[in-house]
Amino acid sequence: MKLYYCPWACSLAAHIMLHESGEPFDSESVDLKKKVTATGIDFNRITPKGYVPALLLDNGALVTENIAVLDYLASRFPQFGLEGPLARTRLIEALAYVSTEIHKSYKPFWHGGTDGQKNVASAYITGRMRYLAGLLKGDYLFGEHPTVADFYLFVTTLWAGRFGVEVPAPLAALHEQLKTRPAVYATLKVEGLA
Ligand SMILES: N[C@@H](CCC(=O)N[C@@H](CS)C(=O)NCC(=O)O)C(=O)O
């Protein structure tokens, strides 16, 4: 398996997941502005979408879109998925919420929004995070063990720190808890974010 990622990008969630798995994997960073990988390959030839994450499987198939990538990884490494009735549905529900309600709301911060747009986005993100904070079933979203949804949420709380977005206390605690995990720290180090 090979992950194409970019430091600070949402691909950090899959990157953490792969480090957590303890299994060998390849990775290569991508310059998203130039659309060139670290080894000089035209990233648009790997995926015409031109964005990360992109996960190349051993059989040559390419998986894109964070929700799909993280769902795939959770099925491959079930200790970071969920068990029980509606398990996969609940996990995808959480991934979709983080993706569409939180991740995408950072657009004004990443793409030169006005101060007004940033203020609106900031309040929206905090509100959406507050909803999740009310759902925590333990240290993490679904209990005492992190899932891929927690790793994705972690990316958005990391961005909150960068852009000064208020994070509700339970999610700030979840963030700090994840940071104590060796695999999370190792990933942040590889991406130059530690
Ligand atoms: N729809 C994609 C969007 C992924 C995405 O927003 N990736 C950003 C980094 S967080 C990116 O690569 N942006 C570069 C670009 O769009 O040119 C997903 O959910 O995975």
PDB file of C-alpha atoms and ligand atoms in Angstrom:
ATOM      1  CA  MET A   1       0.000   0.000   0.000  1.00  0.00           C
ATOM      2  CA  LYS A   2       1.224   3.488  -0.730  1.00  0.00           C
ATOM      3  CA  LEU A   3      -0.251   6.727   0.587  1.00  0.00           C
ATOM      4  CA  TYR A   4       0.153   9.992  -1.267  1.00  0.00           C
ATOM      5  CA  TYR A   5      -0.066  12.752   1.301  1.00  0.00           C
ATOM      6  CA  CYS A   6       0.808  16.356   1.963  1.00  0.00           C
ATOM      7  CA  PRO A   7       1.856  17.782   5.342  1.00  0.00           C
ATOM      8  CA  TRP A   8      -1.059  19.597   7.030  1.00  0.00           C
ATOM      9  CA  ALA A   9      -3.573  18.093   4.605  1.00  0.00           C
ATOM     10  CA  CYS A  10      -6.502  15.839   5.463  1.00  0.00           C
ATOM     11  CA  SER A  11      -4.382  12.883   4.308  1.00  0.00           C
ATOM     12  CA  LEU A  12      -2.892  13.068   7.816  1.00  0.00           C
ATOM     13  CA  ALA A  13      -5.816  10.923   9.035  1.00  0.00           C
ATOM     14  CA  ALA A  14      -4.921   8.001   6.755  1.00  0.00           C
ATOM     15  CA  HIS A  15      -1.241   8.555   7.480  1.00  0.00           C
ATOM     16  CA  ILE A  16      -1.888   8.204  11.230  1.00  0.00           C
ATOM     17  CA  MET A  17      -4.030   5.131  10.591  1.00  0.00           C
ATOM     18  CA  LEU A  18      -1.225   3.469   8.625  1.00  0.00           C
ATOM     19  CA  HIS A  19       1.323   4.200  11.355  1.00  0.00           C
ATOM     20  CA  GLU A  20      -1.134   2.880  13.961  1.00  0.00           C
ATOM     21  CA  SER A  21      -1.578  -0.361  12.008  1.00  0.00           C
ATOM     22  CA  GLY A  22       2.038  -1.354  12.588  1.00  0.00           C
ATOM     23  CA  GLU A  23       2.096  -2.865   9.083  1.00  0.00           C
ATOM     24  CA  PRO A  24       4.692  -1.799   6.520  1.00  0.00           C
ATOM     25  CA  PHE A  25       3.488   0.766   3.996  1.00  0.00           C
ATOM     26  CA  ASP A  26       4.939   3.242   1.525  1.00  0.00           C
ATOM     27  CA  SER A  27       4.207   6.926   1.408  1.00  0.00           C
ATOM     28  CA  GLU A  28       5.183   9.856  -0.713  1.00  0.00           C
ATOM     29  CA  SER A  29       4.499  13.520  -0.183  1.00  0.00           C
ATOM     30  CA  VAL A  30       2.982  15.672  -2.874  1.00  0.00           C
ATOM     31  CA  ASP A  31       3.487  19.340  -3.643  1.00  0.00           C
ATOM     32  CA  LEU A  32      -0.164  20.240  -4.099  1.00  0.00           C
ATOM     33  CA  LYS A  33       0.557  23.585  -5.726  1.00  0.00           C
ATOM     34  CA  LYS A  34       2.849  22.138  -8.371  1.00  0.00           C
ATOM     35  CA  LYS A  35       1.019  18.763  -8.494  1.00  0.00           C
ATOM     36  CA  VAL A  36       4.344  16.949  -8.336  1.00  0.00           C
ATOM     37  CA  THR A  37       5.308  14.127  -5.988  1.00  0.00           C
ATOM     38  CA  ALA A  38       8.541  14.116  -3.986  1.00  0.00           C
ATOM     39  CA  THR A  39      10.119  11.824  -6.603  1.00  0.00           C
ATOM     40  CA  GLY A  40       9.130  14.196  -9.390  1.00  0.00           C
ATOM     41  CA  ILE A  41       6.089  12.385 -10.773  1.00  0.00           C
ATOM     42  CA  ASP A  42       3.183  14.373 -12.185  1.00  0.00           C
ATOM     43  CA  PHE A  43       0.537  13.833  -9.493  1.00  0.00           C
ATOM     44  CA  ASN A  44      -2.272  14.434 -11.974  1.00  0.00           C
ATOM     45  CA  ARG A  45      -1.167  11.253 -13.705  1.00  0.00           C
ATOM     46  CA  ILE A  46      -1.655   9.323 -10.473  1.00  0.00           C
ATOM     47  CA  THR A  47      -5.060  10.870  -9.901  1.00  0.00           C
ATOM     48  CA  PRO A  48      -6.645  13.430 -12.223  1.00  0.00           C
ATOM     49  CA  LYS A  49      -8.398  14.773  -9.111  1.00  0.00           C
ATOM     50  CA  GLY A  50      -5.032  16.250  -8.132  1.00  0.00           C
ATOM     51  CA  TYR A  51      -5.731  16.068  -4.429  1.00  0.00           C
ATOM     52  CA  VAL A  52      -4.789  13.951  -1.440  1.00  0.00           C
ATOM     53  CA  PRO A  53      -5.353  11.476   0.082  1.00  0.00           C
ATOM     54  CA  ALA A  54      -4.752   8.902  -2.635  1.00  0.00           C
ATOM     55  CA  LEU A  55      -4.118   5.345  -1.539  1.00  0.00           C
ATOM     56  CA  LEU A  56      -2.522   2.949  -4.012  1.00  0.00           C
ATOM     57  CA  LEU A  57      -3.366  -0.652  -3.136  1.00  0.00           C
ATOM     58  CA  ASP A  58      -1.042  -3.574  -3.747  1.00  0.00           C
ATOM     59  CA  ASN A  59      -3.244  -4.764  -6.630  1.00  0.00           C
ATOM     60  CA  GLY A  60      -2.793  -1.420  -8.392  1.00  0.00           C
ATOM     61  CA  ALA A  61      -6.232  -0.008  -7.545  1.00  0.00           C
ATOM     62  CA  LEU A  62      -6.288   3.608  -6.392  1.00  0.00           C
ATOM     63  CA  VAL A  63      -8.673   4.723  -3.646  1.00  0.00           C
ATOM     64  CA  THR A  64      -9.397   8.436  -3.259  1.00  0.00           C
ATOM     65  CA  GLU A  65     -11.756  10.509  -1.073  1.00  0.00           C
ATOM     66  CA  ASN A  66     -11.069  10.568   2.638  1.00  0.00           C
ATOM     67  CA  ILE A  67     -14.305   8.835   3.563  1.00  0.00           C
ATOM     68  CA  ALA A  68     -13.595   5.940   1.195  1.00  0.00           C
ATOM     69  CA  VAL A  69      -9.909   5.734   2.110  1.00  0.00           C
ATOM     70  CA  LEU A  70     -10.641   5.675   5.849  1.00  0.00           C
ATOM     71  CA  ASP A  71     -13.529   3.240   5.426  1.00  0.00           C
ATOM     72  CA  TYR A  72     -11.213   0.959   3.437  1.00  0.00           C
ATOM     73  CA  LEU A  73      -8.505   1.187   6.115  1.00  0.00           C
ATOM     74  CA  ALA A  74     -11.010   0.492   8.900  1.00  0.00           C
ATOM     75  CA  SER A  75     -12.107  -2.680   7.140  1.00  0.00           C
ATOM     76  CA  ARG A  76      -8.487  -3.669   6.606  1.00  0.00           C
ATOM     77  CA  PHE A  77      -7.547  -2.875  10.231  1.00  0.00           C
ATOM     78  CA  PRO A  78     -10.790  -3.577  12.138  1.00  0.00           C
ATOM     79  CA  GLN A  79      -9.276  -2.577  15.472  1.00  0.00           C
ATOM     80  CA  PHE A  80      -9.718   1.008  14.184  1.00  0.00           C
ATOM     81  CA  GLY A  81     -13.261   0.416  13.003  1.00  0.00           C
ATOM     82  CA  LEU A  82     -16.420  -0.412  14.904  1.00  0.00           C
ATOM     83  CA  GLU A  83     -18.175  -3.599  15.877  1.00  0.00           C
ATOM     84  CA  GLY A  84     -21.833  -4.246  16.454  1.00  0.00           C
ATOM     85  CA  PRO A  85     -25.162  -3.392  14.871  1.00  0.00           C
ATOM     86  CA  LEU A  86     -24.965  -0.663  12.233  1.00  0.00           C
ATOM     87  CA  ALA A  87     -21.209  -0.461  12.942  1.00  0.00           C
ATOM     88  CA  ARG A  88     -20.077   0.442   9.435  1.00  0.00           C
ATOM     89  CA  THR A  89     -23.015   2.767   8.945  1.00  0.00           C
ATOM     90  CA  ARG A  90     -22.203   4.618  12.171  1.00  0.00           C
ATOM     91  CA  LEU A  91     -18.564   4.923  11.191  1.00  0.00           C
ATOM     92  CA  ILE A  92     -19.392   6.302   7.751  1.00  0.00           C
ATOM     93  CA  GLU A  93     -21.909   8.637   9.370  1.00  0.00           C
ATOM     94  CA  ALA A  94     -19.135  10.047  11.574  1.00  0.00           C
ATOM     95  CA  LEU A  95     -16.661  10.257   8.678  1.00  0.00           C
ATOM     96  CA  ALA A  96     -19.203  12.064   6.517  1.00  0.00           C
ATOM     97  CA  TYR A  97     -19.966  14.520   9.320  1.00  0.00           C
ATOM     98  CA  VAL A  98     -16.278  15.327   9.840  1.00  0.00           C
ATOM     99  CA  SER A  99     -15.755  15.636   6.094  1.00  0.00           C
ATOM    100  CA  THR A 100     -18.757  17.643   4.982  1.00  0.00           C
ATOM    101  CA  GLU A 101     -19.606  19.619   8.116  1.00  0.00           C
ATOM    102  CA  ILE A 102     -16.166  20.318   9.566  1.00  0.00           C
ATOM    103  CA  HIS A 103     -13.319  19.703   7.101  1.00  0.00           C
ATOM    104  CA  LYS A 104     -15.007  21.502   4.211  1.00  0.00           C
ATOM    105  CA  SER A 105     -15.924  24.457   6.418  1.00  0.00           C
ATOM    106  CA  TYR A 106     -12.225  25.351   6.685  1.00  0.00           C
ATOM    107  CA  LYS A 107     -12.256  26.481   3.046  1.00  0.00           C
ATOM    108  CA  PRO A 108     -11.975  30.235   3.801  1.00  0.00           C
ATOM    109  CA  PHE A 109      -8.889  29.553   5.931  1.00  0.00           C
ATOM    110  CA  TRP A 110      -7.110  27.503   3.268  1.00  0.00           C
ATOM    111  CA  HIS A 111      -8.257  29.449   0.240  1.00  0.00           C
ATOM    112  CA  GLY A 112      -7.831  33.111   1.097  1.00  0.00           C
ATOM    113  CA  GLY A 113     -11.276  33.923   2.469  1.00  0.00           C
ATOM    114  CA  THR A 114     -12.075  37.340   3.892  1.00  0.00           C
ATOM    115  CA  ASP A 115     -11.994  37.976   7.651  1.00  0.00           C
ATOM    116  CA  GLY A 116     -15.789  37.967   7.597  1.00  0.00           C
ATOM    117  CA  GLN A 117     -15.926  34.576   5.875  1.00  0.00           C
ATOM    118  CA  LYS A 118     -13.379  33.216   8.333  1.00  0.00           C
ATOM    119  CA  ASN A 119     -15.404  34.448  11.319  1.00  0.00           C
ATOM    120  CA  VAL A 120     -18.554  32.812   9.989  1.00  0.00           C
ATOM    121  CA  ALA A 121     -16.676  29.588   9.251  1.00  0.00           C
ATOM    122  CA  SER A 122     -15.022  29.600  12.665  1.00  0.00           C
ATOM    123  CA  ALA A 123     -18.350  29.854  14.497  1.00  0.00           C
ATOM    124  CA  TYR A 124     -19.848  27.172  12.265  1.00  0.00           C
ATOM    125  CA  ILE A 125     -16.970  24.758  12.859  1.00  0.00           C
ATOM    126  CA  THR A 126     -17.089  25.251  16.631  1.00  0.00           C
ATOM    127  CA  GLY A 127     -20.837  24.641  16.579  1.00  0.00           C
ATOM    128  CA  ARG A 128     -20.439  21.459  14.552  1.00  0.00           C
ATOM    129  CA  MET A 129     -17.648  20.292  16.865  1.00  0.00           C
ATOM    130  CA  ARG A 130     -19.867  20.981  19.877  1.00  0.00           C
ATOM    131  CA  TYR A 131     -22.392  18.510  18.531  1.00  0.00           C
ATOM    132  CA  LEU A 132     -19.703  15.831  18.300  1.00  0.00           C
ATOM    133  CA  ALA A 133     -18.395  16.718  21.760  1.00  0.00           C
ATOM    134  CA  GLY A 134     -21.824  15.857  23.127  1.00  0.00           C
ATOM    135  CA  LEU A 135     -21.631  12.392  21.571  1.00  0.00           C
ATOM    136  CA  LEU A 136     -18.313  11.169  22.989  1.00  0.00           C
ATOM    137  CA  LYS A 137     -18.707   7.730  24.501  1.00  0.00           C
ATOM    138  CA  GLY A 138     -15.371   7.753  26.337  1.00  0.00           C
ATOM    139  CA  ASP A 139     -12.010   9.284  25.526  1.00  0.00           C
ATOM    140  CA  TYR A 140     -12.914   8.944  21.850  1.00  0.00           C
ATOM    141  CA  LEU A 141     -15.995   9.279  19.667  1.00  0.00           C
ATOM    142  CA  PHE A 142     -17.043   5.661  20.055  1.00  0.00           C
ATOM    143  CA  GLY A 143     -15.482   4.696  23.380  1.00  0.00           C
ATOM    144  CA  GLU A 144     -12.074   4.024  24.834  1.00  0.00           C
ATOM    145  CA  HIS A 145     -10.394   3.098  21.545  1.00  0.00           C
ATOM    146  CA  PRO A 146      -9.812   5.448  18.632  1.00  0.00           C
ATOM    147  CA  THR A 147     -11.284   4.747  15.206  1.00  0.00           C
ATOM    148  CA  VAL A 148     -10.461   6.249  11.839  1.00  0.00           C
ATOM    149  CA  ALA A 149     -13.140   8.868  12.567  1.00  0.00           C
ATOM    150  CA  ASP A 150     -11.102  10.112  15.543  1.00  0.00           C
ATOM    151  CA  PHE A 151      -8.022  10.393  13.324  1.00  0.00           C
ATOM    152  CA  TYR A 152      -9.979  12.487  10.833  1.00  0.00           C
ATOM    153  CA  LEU A 153     -11.408  14.628  13.617  1.00  0.00           C
ATOM    154  CA  PHE A 154      -7.845  15.072  14.913  1.00  0.00           C
ATOM    155  CA  VAL A 155      -6.843  16.696  11.620  1.00  0.00           C
ATOM    156  CA  THR A 156      -9.599  19.257  11.992  1.00  0.00           C
ATOM    157  CA  THR A 157      -8.699  20.058  15.610  1.00  0.00           C
ATOM    158  CA  LEU A 158      -5.083  20.462  14.495  1.00  0.00           C
ATOM    159  CA  TRP A 159      -6.257  22.978  11.903  1.00  0.00           C
ATOM    160  CA  ALA A 160      -8.295  24.711  14.603  1.00  0.00           C
ATOM    161  CA  GLY A 161      -5.063  25.351  16.524  1.00  0.00           C
ATOM    162  CA  ARG A 162      -3.425  26.732  13.412  1.00  0.00           C
ATOM    163  CA  PHE A 163      -6.286  29.081  12.540  1.00  0.00           C
ATOM    164  CA  GLY A 164      -7.475  30.065  16.024  1.00  0.00           C
ATOM    165  CA  VAL A 165     -10.803  28.234  15.837  1.00  0.00           C
ATOM    166  CA  GLU A 166     -12.292  27.430  19.253  1.00  0.00           C
ATOM    167  CA  VAL A 167     -12.423  23.712  20.018  1.00  0.00           C
ATOM    168  CA  PRO A 168     -14.896  22.472  22.674  1.00  0.00           C
ATOM    169  CA  ALA A 169     -13.075  21.120  25.744  1.00  0.00           C
ATOM    170  CA  PRO A 170     -13.977  17.415  25.218  1.00  0.00           C
ATOM    171  CA  LEU A 171     -12.564  17.497  21.686  1.00  0.00           C
ATOM    172  CA  ALA A 172      -9.473  19.396  22.832  1.00  0.00           C
ATOM    173  CA  ALA A 173      -8.977  16.578  25.364  1.00  0.00           C
ATOM    174  CA  LEU A 174      -9.478  13.970  22.610  1.00  0.00           C
ATOM    175  CA  HIS A 175      -6.840  15.777  20.546  1.00  0.00           C
ATOM    176  CA  GLU A 176      -4.345  15.770  23.429  1.00  0.00           C
ATOM    177  CA  GLN A 177      -5.087  12.127  24.164  1.00  0.00           C
ATOM    178  CA  LEU A 178      -4.360  11.165  20.550  1.00  0.00           C
ATOM    179  CA  LYS A 179      -1.122  13.137  20.615  1.00  0.00           C
ATOM    180  CA  THR A 180       0.157  10.897  23.397  1.00  0.00           C
ATOM    181  CA  ARG A 181      -0.069   7.856  21.103  1.00  0.00           C
ATOM    182  CA  PRO A 182       3.369   6.958  19.695  1.00  0.00           C
ATOM    183  CA  ALA A 183       1.991   6.352  16.188  1.00  0.00           C
ATOM    184  CA  VAL A 184       0.328   9.757  16.124  1.00  0.00           C
ATOM    185  CA  TYR A 185       3.501  11.463  17.273  1.00  0.00           C
ATOM    186  CA  ALA A 186       5.534   9.497  14.722  1.00  0.00           C
ATOM    187  CA  THR A 187       3.213  10.617  11.938  1.00  0.00           C
ATOM    188  CA  LEU A 188       3.365  14.248  13.005  1.00  0.00           C
ATOM    189  CA  LYS A 189       7.150  13.956  13.020  1.00  0.00           C
ATOM    190  CA  VAL A 190       7.281  12.475   9.510  1.00  0.00           C
ATOM    191  CA  GLU A 191       5.047  15.295   8.262  1.00  0.00           C
ATOM    192  CA  GLY A 192       7.173  17.916  10.037  1.00  0.00           C
ATOM    193  CA  LEU A 193       4.316  18.919  12.357  1.00  0.00           C
ATOM    194  CA  ALA A 194       5.591  17.626  15.711  1.00  0.00           C
TER     195      ALA A 194
HETATM  196  N1  LIG B   1     -13.068  15.394  -1.751  1.00  0.00           N
HETATM  197  C1  LIG B   1     -11.737  15.123  -1.244  1.00  0.00           C
HETATM  198  C2  LIG B   1     -11.085  16.450  -0.901  1.00  0.00           C
HETATM  199  C3  LIG B   1      -9.727  16.240  -0.317  1.00  0.00           C
HETATM  200  C4  LIG B   1      -9.037  17.562  -0.073  1.00  0.00           C
HETATM  201  O1  LIG B   1      -9.700  18.580   0.221  1.00  0.00           O
HETATM  202  N2  LIG B   1      -7.713  17.549  -0.176  1.00  0.00           N
HETATM  203  C5  LIG B   1      -6.950  18.773  -0.070  1.00  0.00           C
HETATM  204  C6  LIG B   1      -6.034  18.738   1.117  1.00  0.00           C
HETATM  205  S1  LIG B   1      -6.928  18.691   2.654  1.00  0.00           S
HETATM  206  C7  LIG B   1      -6.096  18.896  -1.314  1.00  0.00           C
HETATM  207  O2  LIG B   1      -5.396  17.963  -1.695  1.00  0.00           O
HETATM  208  N3  LIG B   1      -6.162  20.064  -1.970  1.00  0.00           N
HETATM  209  C8  LIG B   1      -5.387  20.332  -3.136  1.00  0.00           C
HETATM  210  C9  LIG B   1      -6.224  20.738  -4.297  1.00  0.00           C
HETATM  211  O3  LIG B   1      -7.464  20.597  -4.240  1.00  0.00           O
HETATM  212  O4  LIG B   1      -5.652  21.208  -5.261  1.00  0.00           O
HETATM  213  C10 LIG B   1     -11.790  14.209  -0.020  1.00  0.00           C
HETATM  214  O5  LIG B   1     -12.762  14.294   0.733  1.00  0.00           O
HETATM  215  O6  LIG B   1     -10.857  13.415   0.163  1.00  0.00           O
END
